[in-house]
PDB file of C-alpha atoms in Angstrom:
ATOM      1  CA  MET G   1     -30.374  -9.373 -20.217  1.00 55.00           C
ATOM      2  CA  ARG G   2     -27.298  -9.554 -22.359  1.00 64.00           C
ATOM      3  CA  GLU G   3     -24.121  -7.552 -21.996  1.00 64.00           C
ATOM      4  CA  GLY G   4     -24.307  -4.318 -23.997  1.00 69.00           C
ATOM      5  CA  ILE G   5     -28.097  -4.157 -24.166  1.00 77.00           C
ATOM      6  CA  GLN G   6     -29.708  -0.777 -23.496  1.00 82.00           C
ATOM      7  CA  VAL G   7     -31.670  -0.486 -20.265  1.00 81.00           C
ATOM      8  CA  GLN G   8     -34.328   1.904 -19.105  1.00 84.00           C
ATOM      9  CA  VAL G   9     -34.791   3.519 -15.706  1.00 85.00           C
ATOM     10  CA  GLY G  10     -36.384   0.957 -13.401  1.00 82.00           C
ATOM     11  CA  ASP G  11     -35.221  -2.123 -15.350  1.00 81.00           C
ATOM     12  CA  PRO G  12     -34.064  -4.829 -12.921  1.00 77.00           C
ATOM     13  CA  ILE G  13     -30.378  -5.632 -13.276  1.00 76.00           C
ATOM     14  CA  VAL G  14     -28.824  -8.583 -11.481  1.00 73.00           C
ATOM     15  CA  THR G  15     -25.165  -9.487 -11.521  1.00 71.00           C
ATOM     16  CA  PHE G  16     -23.807 -12.786 -10.267  1.00 71.00           C
ATOM     17  CA  TYR G  17     -20.316 -12.989  -8.787  1.00 69.00           C
ATOM     18  CA  ASP G  18     -18.123 -15.974  -8.076  1.00 72.00           C
ATOM     19  CA  PRO G  19     -16.503 -15.308  -4.670  1.00 67.00           C
ATOM     20  CA  SER G  20     -13.511 -17.387  -5.707  1.00 70.00           C
ATOM     21  CA  GLU G  21     -12.731 -14.759  -8.356  1.00 76.00           C
ATOM     22  CA  LEU G  22     -13.134 -11.459  -6.496  1.00 82.00           C
ATOM     23  CA  ILE G  23     -10.797  -8.571  -7.262  1.00 84.00           C
ATOM     24  CA  ILE G  24      -9.942  -5.888  -4.728  1.00 86.00           C
ATOM     25  CA  GLU G  25      -9.254  -2.506  -6.262  1.00 87.00           C
ATOM     26  CA  PHE G  26      -7.361   0.101  -4.268  1.00 89.00           C
ATOM     27  CA  GLU G  27      -5.461   3.259  -5.106  1.00 90.00           C
ATOM     28  CA  ILE G  28      -1.830   4.158  -4.541  1.00 88.00           C
ATOM     29  CA  PRO G  29      -0.855   7.826  -4.027  1.00 89.00           C
ATOM     30  CA  THR G  30       1.590   9.335  -6.542  1.00 86.00           C
ATOM     31  CA  PRO G  31       4.497   9.748  -4.045  1.00 84.00           C
ATOM     32  CA  VAL G  32       4.285   6.044  -3.167  1.00 83.00           C
ATOM     33  CA  LEU G  33       4.125   5.075  -6.845  1.00 81.00           C
ATOM     34  CA  GLN G  34       7.192   7.218  -7.514  1.00 77.00           C
ATOM     35  CA  LYS G  35       9.000   5.438  -4.695  1.00 75.00           C
ATOM     36  CA  ILE G  36       8.122   2.024  -6.153  1.00 73.00           C
ATOM     37  CA  TYR G  37       9.206   2.821  -9.694  1.00 71.00           C
ATOM     38  CA  GLY G  38      11.791   5.535  -9.008  1.00 65.00           C
ATOM     39  CA  ASP G  39      14.043   3.731  -6.484  1.00 58.00           C
ATOM     40  CA  ALA G  40      17.083   2.394  -8.335  1.00 51.00           C
ATOM     41  CA  ASN G  41      17.637  -0.177  -5.560  1.00 56.00           C
ATOM     42  CA  GLN G  42      14.170  -1.670  -5.992  1.00 56.00           C
ATOM     43  CA  ASP G  43      13.187  -3.948  -8.869  1.00 59.00           C
ATOM     44  CA  PRO G  44      10.019  -2.426 -10.415  1.00 55.00           C
ATOM     45  CA  ASP G  45       8.969  -5.832 -11.783  1.00 57.00           C
ATOM     46  CA  LYS G  46       9.184  -7.670  -8.460  1.00 68.00           C
ATOM     47  CA  ASP G  47       6.041  -8.944  -6.796  1.00 74.00           C
ATOM     48  CA  HIS G  48       4.440  -6.290  -4.615  1.00 82.00           C
ATOM     49  CA  ILE G  49       2.549  -7.501  -1.587  1.00 83.00           C
ATOM     50  CA  ALA G  50      -0.294  -6.362   0.590  1.00 85.00           C
ATOM     51  CA  ILE G  51      -1.466  -7.690   3.932  1.00 84.00           C
ATOM     52  CA  ILE G  52      -5.196  -8.323   4.251  1.00 84.00           C
ATOM     53  CA  ASP G  53      -6.629  -9.799   7.452  1.00 81.00           C
ATOM     54  CA  GLY G  54      -3.134 -10.979   8.424  1.00 84.00           C
ATOM     55  CA  LYS G  55      -2.657 -12.822   5.117  1.00 85.00           C
ATOM     56  CA  ILE G  56       0.067 -11.861   2.663  1.00 86.00           C
ATOM     57  CA  MET G  57      -1.430 -11.359  -0.793  1.00 87.00           C
ATOM     58  CA  LYS G  58       0.317 -10.681  -4.106  1.00 87.00           C
ATOM     59  CA  VAL G  59      -0.716  -7.498  -5.897  1.00 88.00           C
ATOM     60  CA  SER G  60      -1.773  -8.748  -9.325  1.00 87.00           C
ATOM     61  CA  HIS G  61      -1.457  -5.447 -11.191  1.00 85.00           C
ATOM     62  CA  ILE G  62      -0.500  -1.807 -10.606  1.00 86.00           C
ATOM     63  CA  GLN G  63      -1.433   0.664 -13.313  1.00 85.00           C
ATOM     64  CA  ARG G  64       1.238   3.251 -13.979  1.00 80.00           C
ATOM     65  CA  MET G  65      -1.465   5.655 -15.114  1.00 83.00           C
ATOM     66  CA  ILE G  66      -2.110   8.409 -12.572  1.00 87.00           C
ATOM     67  CA  ASP G  67      -5.531  10.016 -12.260  1.00 88.00           C
ATOM     68  CA  PRO G  68      -4.965  13.779 -12.742  1.00 90.00           C
ATOM     69  CA  ASP G  69      -7.779  14.670 -10.329  1.00 91.00           C
ATOM     70  CA  THR G  70      -6.979  12.365  -7.399  1.00 91.00           C
ATOM     71  CA  HIS G  71      -3.229  11.877  -8.045  1.00 91.00           C
ATOM     72  CA  MET G  72      -3.746   8.165  -7.393  1.00 91.00           C
ATOM     73  CA  SER G  73      -3.006   5.044  -9.416  1.00 89.00           C
ATOM     74  CA  PRO G  74      -5.271   1.960  -9.358  1.00 90.00           C
ATOM     75  CA  ALA G  75      -3.938  -1.398  -8.166  1.00 89.00           C
ATOM     76  CA  TYR G  76      -5.616  -4.805  -7.996  1.00 89.00           C
ATOM     77  CA  ILE G  77      -5.437  -7.958  -5.880  1.00 88.00           C
ATOM     78  CA  ASP G  78      -7.050 -11.290  -6.783  1.00 86.00           C
ATOM     79  CA  PHE G  79      -8.828 -12.178  -3.552  1.00 84.00           C
ATOM     80  CA  PRO G  80     -10.505 -15.535  -2.898  1.00 81.00           C
ATOM     81  CA  CYS G  81     -13.171 -15.156  -0.218  1.00 77.00           C
ATOM     82  CA  SER G  82     -16.203 -17.303   0.466  1.00 72.00           C
ATOM     83  CA  ASN G  83     -18.000 -14.955   2.886  1.00 74.00           C
ATOM     84  CA  CYS G  84     -17.242 -11.471   1.497  1.00 74.00           C
ATOM     85  CA  MET G  85     -19.949  -8.957   0.708  1.00 74.00           C
ATOM     86  CA  ILE G  86     -19.577  -7.321  -2.691  1.00 75.00           C
ATOM     87  CA  GLY G  87     -18.923  -3.592  -2.418  1.00 76.00           C
ATOM     88  CA  SER G  88     -17.773  -3.639   1.203  1.00 77.00           C
ATOM     89  CA  ASN G  89     -14.588  -1.940   2.389  1.00 81.00           C
ATOM     90  CA  ILE G  90     -11.539  -3.873   3.488  1.00 82.00           C
ATOM     91  CA  LEU G  91      -8.343  -2.768   5.259  1.00 86.00           C
ATOM     92  CA  ILE G  92      -5.185  -3.222   3.167  1.00 86.00           C
ATOM     93  CA  ASP G  93      -1.606  -2.725   4.341  1.00 87.00           C
ATOM     94  CA  PHE G  94       0.399  -2.148   1.162  1.00 85.00           C
ATOM     95  CA  VAL G  95       4.098  -2.949   1.607  1.00 81.00           C
ATOM     96  CA  VAL G  96       6.180  -0.312  -0.171  1.00 76.00           C
ATOM     97  CA  VAL G  97       9.679  -1.122   1.073  1.00 72.00           C
ATOM     98  CA  GLU G  98      10.789  -4.084   3.116  1.00 72.00           C
ATOM     99  CA  ARG G  99      13.963  -3.796   5.154  1.00 73.00           C
ATOM    100  CA  LYS G 100      15.434  -6.526   7.332  1.00 78.00           C
ATOM    101  CA  GLY G 101      17.467  -5.928  10.497  1.00 79.00           C
ATOM    102  CA  VAL G 102      16.520  -2.268  10.891  1.00 79.00           C
ATOM    103  CA  PHE G 103      14.343  -0.280  13.233  1.00 78.00           C
ATOM    104  CA  VAL G 104      12.231   2.348  11.493  1.00 78.00           C
ATOM    105  CA  VAL G 105      11.247   5.568  13.240  1.00 82.00           C
ATOM    106  CA  PRO G 106       9.476   8.594  11.787  1.00 82.00           C
ATOM    107  CA  PHE G 107      11.831  11.314  10.607  1.00 81.00           C
ATOM    108  CA  GLU G 108       9.973  13.698  12.923  1.00 87.00           C
ATOM    109  CA  ALA G 109      11.250  11.648  15.907  1.00 88.00           C
ATOM    110  CA  THR G 110      14.893  12.442  15.105  1.00 89.00           C
ATOM    111  CA  PHE G 111      16.917  15.339  16.481  1.00 90.00           C
ATOM    112  CA  LEU G 112      19.870  17.112  14.924  1.00 90.00           C
ATOM    113  CA  ARG G 113      22.763  17.989  17.231  1.00 90.00           C
ATOM    114  CA  ASP G 114      26.266  18.978  16.112  1.00 90.00           C
ATOM    115  CA  GLY G 115      25.484  17.788  12.579  1.00 89.00           C
ATOM    116  CA  LYS G 116      24.516  14.268  13.707  1.00 90.00           C
ATOM    117  CA  MET G 117      21.097  12.639  13.972  1.00 90.00           C
ATOM    118  CA  TYR G 118      19.809  11.329  17.316  1.00 93.00           C
ATOM    119  CA  VAL G 119      16.708   9.719  18.786  1.00 92.00           C
ATOM    120  CA  TYR G 120      15.655   9.459  22.389  1.00 91.00           C
ATOM    121  CA  LEU G 121      15.938   5.956  23.872  1.00 89.00           C
ATOM    122  CA  VAL G 122      14.450   5.132  27.253  1.00 92.00           C
ATOM    123  CA  LYS G 123      16.573   2.925  29.524  1.00 91.00           C
ATOM    124  CA  ASN G 124      15.933   2.454  33.215  1.00 93.00           C
ATOM    125  CA  ASN G 125      13.099   5.011  33.028  1.00 93.00           C
ATOM    126  CA  LYS G 126      15.478   7.714  31.730  1.00 94.00           C
ATOM    127  CA  ALA G 127      15.411   9.185  28.225  1.00 92.00           C
ATOM    128  CA  ARG G 128      18.824   9.640  26.632  1.00 93.00           C
ATOM    129  CA  LEU G 129      19.889  10.833  23.202  1.00 91.00           C
ATOM    130  CA  SER G 130      21.394   8.056  21.126  1.00 91.00           C
ATOM    131  CA  PRO G 131      23.050   8.532  17.707  1.00 91.00           C
ATOM    132  CA  VAL G 132      21.381   6.908  14.707  1.00 88.00           C
ATOM    133  CA  LEU G 133      22.129   6.366  11.051  1.00 81.00           C
ATOM    134  CA  CYS G 134      19.402   7.932   8.910  1.00 74.00           C
ATOM    135  CA  VAL G 135      18.811   6.514   5.457  1.00 71.00           C
ATOM    136  CA  ASP G 136      16.266   7.993   3.071  1.00 64.00           C
ATOM    137  CA  THR G 137      13.817   5.290   2.041  1.00 54.00           C
TER     138      THR G 137
END
């Protein structure tokens, strides 16, 4: 069969893939996309990375088009793999912001007291409030 030819129900269709040229497609939620392209401190043209099976991979393309139904934007990674099964799912850790020399805690783990932010730190089996500097990422 040639590309573009009409097929009928029941016609056998076979596609051959080269595992050295696989592409992983994943979707990025709108709030994350806004953070990538809306943060003045972050270069929107820099290489974005994802971690797959412990390996750091470069994201080859992020579409800035947002699907109005899912509120997601497609992104792609060129992924060489000799033993992958086409159509299978894979776990991707997409790195949105990378900060060095900081400890990140969920905002929900902070406490407000006298106009200052605190977290509980455990030392010698005792939890104590410790002041922290909160920065919106």
